[in-house]
Amino acid sequence: MVSLIKTRSRPSLANFDELLIWAFIGLLAIGLVMVYSSSIATAEASRFTGNNPSYYLMRHGVFILVGVIAGLFVFQVPVQMWQNFAMPLFLIGGVMLVLVLIPHIGKEVNGSRRWLSLWIINLQPSELMKLFAVLYAADFTVRKGNVGHLFTKSFLPMFAVMAVVGSLLLLEPDMGAFVVIFSIAFCTLWLGGFNLKVFILLLMALPVAFAALIVSSPYRMQRVIGFMDPWADAYGKGYQLSHSLIAFGRGEWLGVGLGASVEKLFYLPEAHTDFLMAVIAEELGLVGVTAVLALFALVVVRAFQIGRHAAFLERNYSALVAQGIGIWIGVQAMINIGVNMGVLPTKGLTLPFLSFGGSGIVVNCIAAAVLLRVDYENRRVARGMPV
């Protein structure tokens, strides 16, 4: 009898979304292979890497391993605990964004101050802030649900908080993270049923605000000009984008073959990070790009389905967390791929689960674990079992 009870208490595959798990595994696996393929030449020619062609492969593999282990631990945390600590975590994220801007504490790379040096690794607070924004925005929306129709008590406080966070991100500068975090916050308010008139005003005001941001910064203005016509200055402002477009053109239907990219051979900057999709397009062609898009679409659709299931079970915070993660992954992937294809201005934003980068990969794995935990709890609640 005791053994029978123990057997029944063990988690079974029925408690997990196997399709979603395989989608995450697929993205991580493709990322590992393509990071290696896109970085071999760069690593072999760099003294920083000790001329080791496998340098980025090994580091990326370690980041994935750390991310998976962190995800396994995070999966054990009930969603209710994330709600209890949503505000403190968000405040910690804000403090880290301030620390990044302090000389000798924040580390500057390529003109941007986005990292905190932890000796062994560099921590990028904006990546953690994306997760904290999901948790905080969901908590805020649930707490303010009964006053969602009041502008001063619902929309304005969130706007003020996000304006502070956005200002800190723009000072780094990290326009990509700024867009993702704002998308998470305001889409969460929308999904939480806040006043429709507020969002109509927001849609009218956002283009003006973004235009002001672009005009006020020569750095951002140059990026927009380069994006609109990269061939006008193909060896200057449009260099990176023009080579990305060449990579997409060379890939055609089936690609030139894994490892056979020419653009990764010192032509395309940041080939293993921000412009990994261009290498995927060149080596694996339209088929490879479509496979990656299908995996991202699957993750986003399942995130919203999990959120809808949680809402049906009256688990409103869990619902908004799941959908917030879907918004985060979907918006960031869309921006990165849009930049690679030349339909959006160039931003320093990685491709979730695929691009090289310690903080990004680890936080993506943690977000995946939180999403799977929401689904796990949904299934148990639906069966009348404790979470």
Short mmCIF file of C-alpha atoms in Angstrom, two decimals, residues 73-374:
data_model
loop_
_atom_site.label_atom_id
_atom_site.label_comp_id
_atom_site.label_asym_id
_atom_site.label_seq_id
_atom_site.Cartn_x
_atom_site.Cartn_y
_atom_site.Cartn_z
CA PHE A 73 15.30 24.52 -9.05
CA VAL A 74 12.91 27.29 -10.11
CA PHE A 75 10.34 24.72 -11.22
CA GLN A 76 10.04 23.63 -7.58
CA VAL A 77 8.93 27.14 -6.55
CA PRO A 78 5.13 27.59 -6.37
CA VAL A 79 3.76 30.44 -8.48
CA GLN A 80 2.24 31.96 -5.33
CA MET A 81 5.74 32.53 -3.97
CA TRP A 82 6.69 34.51 -7.08
CA GLN A 83 3.65 36.70 -6.47
CA ASN A 84 4.67 37.27 -2.84
CA PHE A 85 8.15 38.40 -3.88
CA ALA A 86 7.26 40.18 -7.13
CA MET A 87 7.72 43.69 -5.72
CA PRO A 88 11.06 43.02 -3.91
CA LEU A 89 12.49 41.31 -6.99
CA PHE A 90 11.44 44.25 -9.18
CA LEU A 91 13.12 46.69 -6.76
CA ILE A 92 16.29 44.56 -6.78
CA GLY A 93 16.25 44.69 -10.57
CA GLY A 94 15.94 48.49 -10.44
CA VAL A 95 18.90 48.76 -8.06
CA MET A 96 21.02 46.64 -10.41
CA LEU A 97 20.11 48.91 -13.33
CA VAL A 98 21.39 51.84 -11.27
CA LEU A 99 24.61 50.00 -10.34
CA VAL A 100 25.33 49.34 -14.01
CA LEU A 101 25.58 53.08 -14.64
CA ILE A 102 28.11 53.71 -11.85
CA PRO A 103 31.72 53.91 -13.14
CA HIS A 104 34.03 51.09 -11.98
CA ILE A 105 30.96 48.99 -11.07
CA GLY A 106 29.20 48.73 -14.41
CA LYS A 107 31.25 47.30 -17.26
CA GLU A 108 31.30 49.06 -20.62
CA VAL A 109 31.50 47.06 -23.86
CA ASN A 110 31.23 48.56 -27.37
CA GLY A 111 30.06 51.90 -25.99
CA SER A 112 27.23 50.43 -23.90
CA ARG A 113 27.27 50.03 -20.11
CA ARG A 114 25.02 47.01 -19.58
CA TRP A 115 26.98 44.56 -17.45
CA LEU A 116 27.99 43.98 -13.84
CA SER A 117 31.30 42.14 -13.58
CA LEU A 118 31.12 39.12 -11.26
CA TRP A 119 34.73 38.08 -11.97
CA ILE A 120 33.86 34.73 -13.58
CA ILE A 121 30.93 36.03 -15.63
CA ASN A 122 29.29 39.32 -16.57
CA LEU A 123 25.71 39.72 -15.36
CA GLN A 124 23.34 41.71 -17.56
CA PRO A 125 20.65 43.16 -15.24
CA SER A 126 18.32 44.07 -18.12
CA GLU A 127 17.84 40.34 -18.80
CA LEU A 128 16.77 39.72 -15.21
CA MET A 129 14.59 42.81 -15.36
CA LYS A 130 12.53 41.26 -18.16
CA LEU A 131 11.59 38.37 -15.87
CA PHE A 132 11.00 40.69 -12.91
CA ALA A 133 8.81 42.92 -15.12
CA VAL A 134 6.63 39.91 -15.98
CA LEU A 135 6.21 39.00 -12.31
CA TYR A 136 5.62 42.57 -11.16
CA ALA A 137 3.25 43.57 -13.97
CA ALA A 138 1.11 40.48 -13.34
CA ASP A 139 1.00 41.19 -9.60
CA PHE A 140 0.18 44.87 -10.17
CA THR A 141 -2.62 44.01 -12.59
CA VAL A 142 -4.20 41.51 -10.19
CA ARG A 143 -3.97 43.93 -7.24
CA LYS A 144 -5.42 46.84 -9.24
CA GLY A 145 -8.08 44.83 -11.05
CA ASN A 146 -10.96 46.46 -9.19
CA VAL A 147 -9.77 49.98 -10.14
CA GLY A 148 -8.68 49.16 -13.69
CA HIS A 149 -11.11 51.74 -15.06
CA LEU A 150 -9.45 54.58 -13.13
CA PHE A 151 -6.54 56.21 -14.98
CA THR A 152 -4.83 57.66 -11.89
CA LYS A 153 -4.97 54.43 -9.87
CA SER A 154 -4.24 51.88 -12.58
CA PHE A 155 -2.39 53.08 -15.64
CA LEU A 156 -0.52 56.10 -14.22
CA PRO A 157 1.38 54.26 -11.42
CA MET A 158 2.58 51.58 -13.84
CA PHE A 159 3.54 54.21 -16.40
CA ALA A 160 5.56 56.10 -13.78
CA VAL A 161 7.43 52.98 -12.66
CA MET A 162 8.17 51.90 -16.21
CA ALA A 163 9.28 55.43 -17.12
CA VAL A 164 11.95 55.22 -14.41
CA VAL A 165 13.06 51.76 -15.56
CA GLY A 166 12.99 52.88 -19.19
CA SER A 167 15.12 55.93 -18.41
CA LEU A 168 17.74 53.73 -16.74
CA LEU A 169 17.77 51.38 -19.75
CA LEU A 170 18.12 54.28 -22.21
CA LEU A 171 21.09 55.59 -20.24
CA GLU A 172 23.00 52.32 -20.82
CA PRO A 173 21.80 52.55 -23.71
CA ASP A 174 19.63 49.45 -24.26
CA MET A 175 16.73 50.43 -26.50
CA GLY A 176 15.88 46.79 -27.23
CA ALA A 177 15.34 45.86 -23.58
CA PHE A 178 13.38 49.10 -23.13
CA VAL A 179 10.92 48.08 -25.88
CA VAL A 180 10.57 44.51 -24.57
CA ILE A 181 9.93 45.55 -20.95
CA PHE A 182 7.39 48.21 -21.95
CA SER A 183 5.64 45.66 -24.17
CA ILE A 184 5.45 43.21 -21.25
CA ALA A 185 4.05 45.81 -18.85
CA PHE A 186 1.38 47.36 -21.02
CA CYS A 187 0.27 44.16 -22.75
CA THR A 188 -0.18 42.63 -19.29
CA LEU A 189 -2.41 45.57 -18.29
CA TRP A 190 -4.37 45.06 -21.52
CA LEU A 191 -4.81 41.33 -20.85
CA GLY A 192 -5.85 42.16 -17.28
CA GLY A 193 -8.87 44.06 -18.60
CA PHE A 194 -7.78 47.63 -17.92
CA ASN A 195 -9.56 50.62 -19.48
CA LEU A 196 -9.71 50.45 -23.28
CA LYS A 197 -9.54 54.25 -23.63
CA VAL A 198 -6.14 54.28 -21.91
CA PHE A 199 -4.70 51.94 -24.49
CA ILE A 200 -6.14 53.91 -27.38
CA LEU A 201 -4.37 56.99 -26.00
CA LEU A 202 -1.22 54.93 -25.56
CA LEU A 203 -1.30 53.76 -29.16
CA MET A 204 -1.59 57.38 -30.24
CA ALA A 205 1.17 58.61 -27.92
CA LEU A 206 3.77 55.87 -28.46
CA PRO A 207 4.74 56.84 -32.04
CA VAL A 208 5.29 60.42 -30.89
CA ALA A 209 7.35 59.27 -27.89
CA PHE A 210 9.53 56.98 -30.02
CA ALA A 211 10.03 59.72 -32.60
CA ALA A 212 11.17 62.07 -29.81
CA LEU A 213 13.62 59.44 -28.51
CA ILE A 214 15.09 58.95 -31.96
CA VAL A 215 15.41 62.65 -32.76
CA SER A 216 16.94 63.44 -29.36
CA SER A 217 19.82 60.99 -29.84
CA PRO A 218 22.28 61.17 -32.78
CA TYR A 219 23.22 57.54 -31.99
CA ARG A 220 19.64 56.31 -32.48
CA MET A 221 19.10 58.61 -35.45
CA GLN A 222 22.10 57.10 -37.25
CA ARG A 223 20.75 53.61 -36.64
CA VAL A 224 17.37 54.52 -38.12
CA ILE A 225 18.94 56.17 -41.15
CA GLY A 226 21.21 53.15 -41.67
CA PHE A 227 18.24 50.79 -41.37
CA MET A 228 16.15 52.65 -43.94
CA ASP A 229 18.82 52.39 -46.64
CA PRO A 230 21.82 50.27 -45.57
CA TRP A 231 23.25 50.29 -49.10
CA ALA A 232 23.66 54.07 -49.04
CA ASP A 233 26.58 53.59 -46.64
CA ALA A 234 27.34 49.89 -46.94
CA TYR A 235 30.83 50.31 -45.46
CA GLY A 236 29.69 52.58 -42.62
CA LYS A 237 26.33 52.85 -40.85
CA GLY A 238 24.76 50.14 -43.00
CA TYR A 239 27.66 47.68 -42.85
CA GLN A 240 26.17 45.19 -40.37
CA LEU A 241 22.70 45.15 -41.90
CA SER A 242 23.94 44.94 -45.47
CA HIS A 243 25.97 41.81 -44.65
CA SER A 244 23.01 40.33 -42.80
CA LEU A 245 20.87 40.80 -45.91
CA ILE A 246 23.59 39.22 -48.04
CA ALA A 247 23.54 36.20 -45.71
CA PHE A 248 19.77 35.86 -46.11
CA GLY A 249 20.12 36.15 -49.90
CA ARG A 250 22.83 33.49 -50.08
CA GLY A 251 20.76 31.02 -48.06
CA GLU A 252 17.91 30.73 -50.55
CA TRP A 253 15.71 27.66 -49.92
CA LEU A 254 18.00 25.08 -48.30
CA GLY A 255 21.05 27.14 -47.37
CA VAL A 256 24.71 26.73 -48.30
CA GLY A 257 25.16 23.96 -45.72
CA LEU A 258 25.96 23.80 -42.02
CA GLY A 259 29.35 25.41 -41.37
CA ALA A 260 29.66 26.80 -44.90
CA SER A 261 28.67 30.41 -44.18
CA VAL A 262 30.92 33.06 -45.70
CA GLU A 263 29.43 36.03 -43.83
CA LYS A 264 30.52 34.65 -40.45
CA LEU A 265 34.16 34.85 -41.64
CA PHE A 266 34.76 38.34 -40.19
CA TYR A 267 32.23 40.04 -42.51
CA LEU A 268 29.16 40.00 -40.24
CA PRO A 269 29.82 41.51 -36.77
CA GLU A 270 28.18 39.82 -33.76
CA ALA A 271 27.35 36.75 -35.85
CA HIS A 272 27.02 34.49 -32.78
CA THR A 273 24.94 36.97 -30.74
CA ASP A 274 22.63 39.61 -32.24
CA PHE A 275 22.87 38.37 -35.84
CA LEU A 276 22.73 34.62 -35.31
CA MET A 277 19.55 34.38 -37.39
CA ALA A 278 21.44 35.70 -40.44
CA VAL A 279 23.89 32.80 -40.15
CA ILE A 280 20.98 30.37 -39.72
CA ALA A 281 19.43 31.80 -42.88
CA GLU A 282 22.68 31.50 -44.83
CA GLU A 283 23.55 27.97 -43.74
CA LEU A 284 20.09 26.39 -43.37
CA GLY A 285 18.08 28.56 -45.76
CA LEU A 286 14.37 29.25 -45.64
CA VAL A 287 13.77 25.78 -44.21
CA GLY A 288 15.97 26.49 -41.18
CA VAL A 289 14.46 29.93 -40.60
CA THR A 290 10.95 28.49 -40.87
CA ALA A 291 11.80 25.78 -38.32
CA VAL A 292 13.03 28.38 -35.83
CA LEU A 293 9.95 30.56 -36.41
CA ALA A 294 7.69 27.52 -35.92
CA LEU A 295 9.34 26.71 -32.57
CA PHE A 296 8.93 30.29 -31.36
CA ALA A 297 5.32 30.34 -32.55
CA LEU A 298 4.68 27.09 -30.68
CA VAL A 299 6.14 28.52 -27.45
CA VAL A 300 4.10 31.73 -27.68
CA VAL A 301 0.84 29.94 -28.56
CA ARG A 302 1.29 27.43 -25.74
CA ALA A 303 2.09 30.24 -23.29
CA PHE A 304 -1.20 31.94 -24.11
CA GLN A 305 -3.10 28.65 -23.96
CA ILE A 306 -1.60 27.91 -20.56
CA GLY A 307 -2.56 31.41 -19.44
CA ARG A 308 -6.10 30.95 -20.70
CA HIS A 309 -6.36 27.63 -18.84
CA ALA A 310 -5.15 29.31 -15.65
CA ALA A 311 -7.72 32.11 -16.07
CA PHE A 312 -10.46 29.48 -16.52
CA LEU A 313 -9.35 27.99 -13.18
CA GLU A 314 -9.50 31.52 -11.66
CA ARG A 315 -5.73 31.60 -11.16
CA ASN A 316 -5.42 35.13 -12.49
CA TYR A 317 -1.84 35.84 -11.44
CA SER A 318 -0.61 32.59 -13.00
CA ALA A 319 -2.54 33.41 -16.17
CA LEU A 320 -0.88 36.81 -16.55
CA VAL A 321 2.59 35.42 -15.77
CA ALA A 322 2.25 32.75 -18.46
CA GLN A 323 0.99 35.23 -21.04
CA GLY A 324 3.62 37.79 -19.99
CA ILE A 325 6.35 35.24 -20.69
CA GLY A 326 4.76 34.57 -24.07
CA ILE A 327 4.75 38.31 -24.84
CA TRP A 328 8.39 38.62 -23.76
CA ILE A 329 9.65 35.74 -25.89
CA GLY A 330 7.47 36.66 -28.85
CA VAL A 331 8.33 40.37 -28.90
CA GLN A 332 12.06 39.82 -28.38
CA ALA A 333 12.23 37.14 -31.08
CA MET A 334 10.21 39.32 -33.46
CA ILE A 335 12.50 42.32 -32.90
CA ASN A 336 15.71 40.30 -33.31
CA ILE A 337 14.51 38.57 -36.48
CA GLY A 338 13.12 41.86 -37.82
CA VAL A 339 16.50 43.52 -37.28
CA ASN A 340 18.29 40.66 -39.03
CA MET A 341 15.94 40.94 -42.00
CA GLY A 342 16.19 44.72 -42.21
CA VAL A 343 12.56 45.50 -41.37
CA LEU A 344 13.43 47.08 -37.97
CA PRO A 345 16.25 49.40 -36.87
CA THR A 346 19.36 47.69 -35.50
CA LYS A 347 19.21 47.04 -31.74
CA GLY A 348 21.43 45.10 -29.36
CA LEU A 349 18.87 42.40 -28.67
CA THR A 350 19.64 38.68 -28.71
CA LEU A 351 17.50 35.84 -30.03
CA PRO A 352 15.92 34.06 -27.01
CA PHE A 353 17.26 30.56 -26.26
CA LEU A 354 19.62 30.67 -29.26
CA SER A 355 22.10 33.57 -29.17
CA PHE A 356 25.35 33.37 -27.22
CA GLY A 357 25.16 35.10 -23.84
CA GLY A 358 25.25 33.86 -20.27
CA SER A 359 22.63 36.08 -18.62
CA GLY A 360 20.18 35.75 -21.51
CA ILE A 361 20.32 31.96 -21.72
CA VAL A 362 20.07 31.41 -17.96
CA VAL A 363 17.13 33.83 -17.58
CA ASN A 364 15.38 32.31 -20.62
CA CYS A 365 15.66 28.86 -19.02
CA ILE A 366 14.28 30.23 -15.73
CA ALA A 367 11.35 31.81 -17.60
CA ALA A 368 10.70 28.48 -19.33
CA ALA A 369 10.65 26.77 -15.92
CA VAL A 370 8.17 29.31 -14.54
CA LEU A 371 5.91 28.75 -17.56
CA LEU A 372 6.08 24.98 -17.15
CA ARG A 373 5.33 25.39 -13.42
CA VAL A 374 2.17 27.36 -14.24
#
